[in-house]
Short mmCIF file of C-alpha atoms in Angstrom, two decimals:
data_model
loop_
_atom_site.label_atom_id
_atom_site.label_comp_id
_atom_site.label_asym_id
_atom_site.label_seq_id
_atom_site.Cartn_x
_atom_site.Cartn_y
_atom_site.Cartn_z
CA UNK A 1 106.61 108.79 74.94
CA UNK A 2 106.25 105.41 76.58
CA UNK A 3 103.37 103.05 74.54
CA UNK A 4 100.56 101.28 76.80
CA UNK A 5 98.84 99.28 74.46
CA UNK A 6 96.16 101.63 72.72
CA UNK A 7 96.84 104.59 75.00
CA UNK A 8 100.12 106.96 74.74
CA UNK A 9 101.89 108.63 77.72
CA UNK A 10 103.42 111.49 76.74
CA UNK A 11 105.78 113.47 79.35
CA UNK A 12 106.88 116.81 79.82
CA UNK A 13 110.18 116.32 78.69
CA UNK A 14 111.37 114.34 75.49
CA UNK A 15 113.52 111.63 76.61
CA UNK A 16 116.12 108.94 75.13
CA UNK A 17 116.13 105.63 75.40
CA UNK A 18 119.10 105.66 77.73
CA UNK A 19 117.04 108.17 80.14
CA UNK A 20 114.36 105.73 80.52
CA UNK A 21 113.90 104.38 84.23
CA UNK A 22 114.25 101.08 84.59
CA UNK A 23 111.51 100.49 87.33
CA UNK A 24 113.68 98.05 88.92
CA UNK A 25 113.89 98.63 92.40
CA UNK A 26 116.49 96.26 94.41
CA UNK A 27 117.78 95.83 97.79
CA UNK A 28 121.02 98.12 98.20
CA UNK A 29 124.15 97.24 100.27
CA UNK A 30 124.39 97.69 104.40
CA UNK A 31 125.21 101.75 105.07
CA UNK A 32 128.54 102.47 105.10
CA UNK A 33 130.70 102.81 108.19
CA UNK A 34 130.20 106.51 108.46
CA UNK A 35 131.34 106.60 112.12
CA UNK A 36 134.99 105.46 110.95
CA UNK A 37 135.10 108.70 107.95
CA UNK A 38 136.57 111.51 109.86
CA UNK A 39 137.08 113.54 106.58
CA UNK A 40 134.05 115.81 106.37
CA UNK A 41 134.01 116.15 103.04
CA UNK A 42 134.09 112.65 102.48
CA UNK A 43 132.09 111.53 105.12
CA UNK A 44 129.45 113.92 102.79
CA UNK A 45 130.10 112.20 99.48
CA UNK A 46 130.32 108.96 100.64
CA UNK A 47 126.30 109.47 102.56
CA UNK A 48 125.04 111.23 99.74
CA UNK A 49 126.44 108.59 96.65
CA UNK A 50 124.84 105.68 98.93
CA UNK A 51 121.68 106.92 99.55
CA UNK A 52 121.02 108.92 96.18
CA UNK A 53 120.56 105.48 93.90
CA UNK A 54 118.23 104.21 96.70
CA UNK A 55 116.19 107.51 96.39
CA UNK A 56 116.25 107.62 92.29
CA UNK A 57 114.95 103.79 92.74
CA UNK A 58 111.79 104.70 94.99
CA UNK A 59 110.93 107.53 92.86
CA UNK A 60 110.93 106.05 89.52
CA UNK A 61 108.79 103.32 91.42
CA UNK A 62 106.16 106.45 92.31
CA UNK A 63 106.72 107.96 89.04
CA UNK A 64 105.59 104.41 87.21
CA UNK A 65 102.73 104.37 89.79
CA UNK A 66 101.47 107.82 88.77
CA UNK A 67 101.94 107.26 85.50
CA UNK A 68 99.70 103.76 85.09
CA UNK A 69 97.12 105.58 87.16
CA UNK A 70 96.76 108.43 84.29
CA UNK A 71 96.56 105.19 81.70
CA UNK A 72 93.36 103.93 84.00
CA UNK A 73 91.89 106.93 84.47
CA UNK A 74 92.04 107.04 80.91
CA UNK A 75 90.26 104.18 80.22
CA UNK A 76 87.52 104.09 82.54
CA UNK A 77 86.68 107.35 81.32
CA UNK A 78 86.44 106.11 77.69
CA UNK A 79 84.11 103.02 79.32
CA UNK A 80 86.96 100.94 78.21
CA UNK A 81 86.72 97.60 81.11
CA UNK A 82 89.07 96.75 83.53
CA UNK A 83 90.92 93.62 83.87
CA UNK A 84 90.86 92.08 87.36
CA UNK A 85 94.25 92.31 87.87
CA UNK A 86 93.71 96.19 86.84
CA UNK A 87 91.14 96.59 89.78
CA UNK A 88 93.18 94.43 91.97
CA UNK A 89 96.41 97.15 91.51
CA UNK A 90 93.90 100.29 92.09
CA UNK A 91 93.13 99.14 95.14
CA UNK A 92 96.54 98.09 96.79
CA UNK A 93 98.02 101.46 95.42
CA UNK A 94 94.47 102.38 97.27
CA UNK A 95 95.10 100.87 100.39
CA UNK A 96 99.34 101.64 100.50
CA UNK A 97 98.41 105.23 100.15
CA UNK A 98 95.61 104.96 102.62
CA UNK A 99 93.06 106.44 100.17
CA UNK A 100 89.16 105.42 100.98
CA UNK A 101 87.74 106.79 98.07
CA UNK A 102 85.17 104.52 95.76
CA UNK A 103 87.51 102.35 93.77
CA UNK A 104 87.76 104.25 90.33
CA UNK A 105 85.69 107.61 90.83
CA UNK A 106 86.72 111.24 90.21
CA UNK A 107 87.14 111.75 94.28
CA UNK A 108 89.50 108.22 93.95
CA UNK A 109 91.90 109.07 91.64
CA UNK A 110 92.21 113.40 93.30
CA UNK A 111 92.70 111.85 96.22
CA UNK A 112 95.34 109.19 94.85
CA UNK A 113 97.03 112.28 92.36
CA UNK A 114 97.63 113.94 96.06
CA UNK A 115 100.03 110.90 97.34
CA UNK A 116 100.83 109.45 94.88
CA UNK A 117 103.86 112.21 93.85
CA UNK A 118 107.75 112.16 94.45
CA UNK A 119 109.58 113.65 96.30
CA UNK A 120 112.97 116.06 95.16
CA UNK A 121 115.72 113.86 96.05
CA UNK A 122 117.69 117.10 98.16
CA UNK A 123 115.08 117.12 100.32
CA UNK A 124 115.13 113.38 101.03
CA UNK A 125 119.03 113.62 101.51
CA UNK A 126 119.24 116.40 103.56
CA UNK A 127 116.56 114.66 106.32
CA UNK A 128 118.48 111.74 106.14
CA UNK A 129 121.56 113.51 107.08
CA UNK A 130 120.13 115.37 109.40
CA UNK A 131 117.99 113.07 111.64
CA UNK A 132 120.59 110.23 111.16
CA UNK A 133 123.55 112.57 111.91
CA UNK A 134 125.49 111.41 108.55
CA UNK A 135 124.11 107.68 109.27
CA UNK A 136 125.86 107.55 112.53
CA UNK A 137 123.12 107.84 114.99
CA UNK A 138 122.22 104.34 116.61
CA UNK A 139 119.05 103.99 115.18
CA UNK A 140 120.87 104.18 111.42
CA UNK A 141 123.48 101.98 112.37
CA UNK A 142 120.82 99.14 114.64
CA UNK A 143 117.58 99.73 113.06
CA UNK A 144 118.40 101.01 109.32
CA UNK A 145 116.55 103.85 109.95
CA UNK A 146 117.94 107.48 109.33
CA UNK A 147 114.85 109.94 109.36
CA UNK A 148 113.89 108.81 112.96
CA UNK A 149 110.41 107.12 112.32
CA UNK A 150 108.59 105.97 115.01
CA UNK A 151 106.30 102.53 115.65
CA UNK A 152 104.03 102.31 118.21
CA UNK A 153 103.67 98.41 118.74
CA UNK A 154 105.93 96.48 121.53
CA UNK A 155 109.17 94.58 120.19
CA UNK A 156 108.38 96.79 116.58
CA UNK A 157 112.11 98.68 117.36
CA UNK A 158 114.56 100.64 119.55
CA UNK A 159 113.52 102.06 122.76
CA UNK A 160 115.02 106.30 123.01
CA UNK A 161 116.73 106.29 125.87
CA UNK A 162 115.62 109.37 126.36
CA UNK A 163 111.72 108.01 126.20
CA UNK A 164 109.27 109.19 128.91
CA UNK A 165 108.37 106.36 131.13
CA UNK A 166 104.35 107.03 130.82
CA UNK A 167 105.71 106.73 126.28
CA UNK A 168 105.05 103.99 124.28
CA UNK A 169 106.65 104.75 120.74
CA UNK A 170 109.90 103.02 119.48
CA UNK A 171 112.31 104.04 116.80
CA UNK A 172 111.45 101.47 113.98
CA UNK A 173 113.59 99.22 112.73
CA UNK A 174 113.95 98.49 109.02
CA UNK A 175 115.40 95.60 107.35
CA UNK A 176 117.32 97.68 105.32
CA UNK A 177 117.94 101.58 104.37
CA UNK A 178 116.05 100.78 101.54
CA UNK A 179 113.15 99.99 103.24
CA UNK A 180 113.39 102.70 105.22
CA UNK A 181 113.47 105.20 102.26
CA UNK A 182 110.26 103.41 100.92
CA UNK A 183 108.92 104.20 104.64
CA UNK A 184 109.66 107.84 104.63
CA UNK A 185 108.02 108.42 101.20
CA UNK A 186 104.91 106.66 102.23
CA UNK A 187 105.03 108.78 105.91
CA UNK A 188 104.99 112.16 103.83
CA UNK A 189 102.67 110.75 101.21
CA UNK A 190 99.87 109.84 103.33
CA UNK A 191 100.29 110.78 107.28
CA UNK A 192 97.55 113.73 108.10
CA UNK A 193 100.56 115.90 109.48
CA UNK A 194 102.12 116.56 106.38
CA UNK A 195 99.67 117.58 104.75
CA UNK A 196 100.56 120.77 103.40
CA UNK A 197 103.59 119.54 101.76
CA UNK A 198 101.66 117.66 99.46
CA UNK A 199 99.42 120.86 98.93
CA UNK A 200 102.67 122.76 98.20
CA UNK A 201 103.53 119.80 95.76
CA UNK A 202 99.93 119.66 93.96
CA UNK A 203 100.05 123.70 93.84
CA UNK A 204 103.34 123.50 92.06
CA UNK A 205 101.88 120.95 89.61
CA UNK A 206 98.96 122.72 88.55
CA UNK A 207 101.26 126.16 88.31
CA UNK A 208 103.64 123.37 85.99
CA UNK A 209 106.42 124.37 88.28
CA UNK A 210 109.02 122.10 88.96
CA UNK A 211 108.68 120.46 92.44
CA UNK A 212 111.43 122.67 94.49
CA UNK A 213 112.79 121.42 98.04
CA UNK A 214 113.18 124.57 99.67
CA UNK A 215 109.22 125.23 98.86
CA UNK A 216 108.17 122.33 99.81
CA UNK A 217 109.62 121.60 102.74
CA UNK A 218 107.71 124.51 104.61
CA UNK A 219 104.73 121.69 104.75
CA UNK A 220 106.92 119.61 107.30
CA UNK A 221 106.90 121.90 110.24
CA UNK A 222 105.08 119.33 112.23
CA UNK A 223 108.00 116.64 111.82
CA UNK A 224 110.06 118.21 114.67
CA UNK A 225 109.12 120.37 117.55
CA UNK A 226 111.72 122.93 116.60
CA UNK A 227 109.32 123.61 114.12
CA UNK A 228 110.14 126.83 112.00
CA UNK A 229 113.64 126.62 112.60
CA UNK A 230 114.12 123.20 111.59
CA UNK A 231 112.81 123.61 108.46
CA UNK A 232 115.47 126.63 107.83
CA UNK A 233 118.04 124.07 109.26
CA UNK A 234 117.27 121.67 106.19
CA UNK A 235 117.28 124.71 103.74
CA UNK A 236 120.49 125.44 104.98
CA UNK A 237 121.65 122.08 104.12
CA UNK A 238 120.17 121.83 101.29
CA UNK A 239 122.04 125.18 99.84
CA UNK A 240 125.18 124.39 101.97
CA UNK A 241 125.60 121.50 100.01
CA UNK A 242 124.38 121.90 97.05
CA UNK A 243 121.66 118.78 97.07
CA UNK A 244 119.92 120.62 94.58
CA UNK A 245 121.88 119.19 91.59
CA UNK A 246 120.58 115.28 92.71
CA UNK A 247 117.08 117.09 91.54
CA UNK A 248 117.65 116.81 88.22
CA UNK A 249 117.54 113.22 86.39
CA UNK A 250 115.38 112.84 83.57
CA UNK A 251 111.97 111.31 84.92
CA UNK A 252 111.90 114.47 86.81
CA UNK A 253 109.60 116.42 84.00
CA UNK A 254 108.45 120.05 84.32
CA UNK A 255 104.76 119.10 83.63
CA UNK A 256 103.07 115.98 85.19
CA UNK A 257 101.99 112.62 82.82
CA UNK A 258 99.08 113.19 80.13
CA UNK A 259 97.46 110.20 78.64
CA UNK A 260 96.18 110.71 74.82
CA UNK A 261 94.40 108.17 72.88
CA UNK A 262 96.00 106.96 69.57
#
């Protein structure tokens, strides 16, 4: 139970001190040579015990976001009033997760419930590793970026050599991988096309079922134009590997935050 001055927010899960997240999100080291690891099971380790902190870091950060937004809710309900800085935070999380709702209203804080949600940390690893080829490819190694986002602005990052001449997009570059985690979540969290993973994800909450990878990554068909069989390629890595067992740290609860009243 973590104590917000007269409101309590009680998880799904009890939880020790030691389990606590920290909320403390900081910048992570350059990724690893993977090019020079010719072991593959080490090559493996080495990508997933990188990029799994990074991961844990982003979603505590959503988690905490999630969690003050139940505390709000809460209080503008009981016709408690806001501070400024209170309203100020509403609407950046507002704006970051492109939500147009009136500040504060029922429709506001469904719509903000809907994006703002993590994401199972297999699922993150496995598209890393796959659309970064084990943080190899040249756009993880020159632009920080291993799920192959695109920008659409001149200068904004790498040019596919591959690019049709009448195409404009670039492969963005971040300043670091773990800006380009933070970039990912806030793609699936918010772009139209994926969509239906966060209806899987909102489905499984109401059901109270934990949020499983290989459910909810039948919402990303529109990511690649393999469609369907992508998606069975990342289930495949996702079981290959076993990325299932990053799934489970403590903030992960079973049920989602509930905000009581002392």
């Amino acid at each position: 139970m973590l104590l917000l001055g007269s409101l309590s927010i009680v998880s799904s899960q009890a939880c020790s001190e030691s389990a606590l997240p920290s909320y403390v999100l900081t910048e992570q080291s350059d990724l690893p040579d993977m090019a020079s690891i010719q072991d593959v099971d080490q090559k493996k380790q080495t990508f997933f015990e990188f990029l799994q902190p990074i991961v844990a870091q982003i979603n505590e950060k959503v988690q905490a976001e999630r969690a003050w937004l139940k505390v709000v809710e809460a209080k503008i309900r009981r016709g408690d009033k806001l501070g400024r800085w209170q309203t100020n935070f509403m609407s950046d999380l507002a704006d970051y997760y492109k939500v147009d709702e009136a500040l504060g209203s029922k429709p506001f804080f469904s719509a903000l419930y809907h994006r703002v949600d993590t994401l199972p940390t297999s699922l993150v690893l496995a598209q890393a590793a796959n659309e970064s080829a084990w943080g190899t490819s040249r756009f993880a190694v020159e632009g920080n970026n291993l799920f192959g986002q695109w920008c659409f602005s001149e200068g904004c990052g790498l040019v596919p050599s591959e690019r049709d001449n009448s195409a404009r997009h670039e492969v963005k570059k971040f300043a670091s991988i773990h800006a380009s985690v933070a970039g990912y979540f806030r793609n699936l969290n918010t772009h139209q096309e994926y969509q239906p993973l966060r209806q899987i994800r909102s489905e499984l909450r109401y059901l109270q079922i934990p949020i499983d990878s290989t459910f909810i990554v039948w919402g990303l068909e529109g990511y690649s134009i393999r469609g369907e069989p992508y998606i069975r390629e990342l289930i495949s890595m996702i079981d290959h590997n076993k990325l299932q067992a990053f799934d489970r740290p403590a903030f992960y609860a079973k049920n989602d935050v509930q905000v009581t009243f002392d």
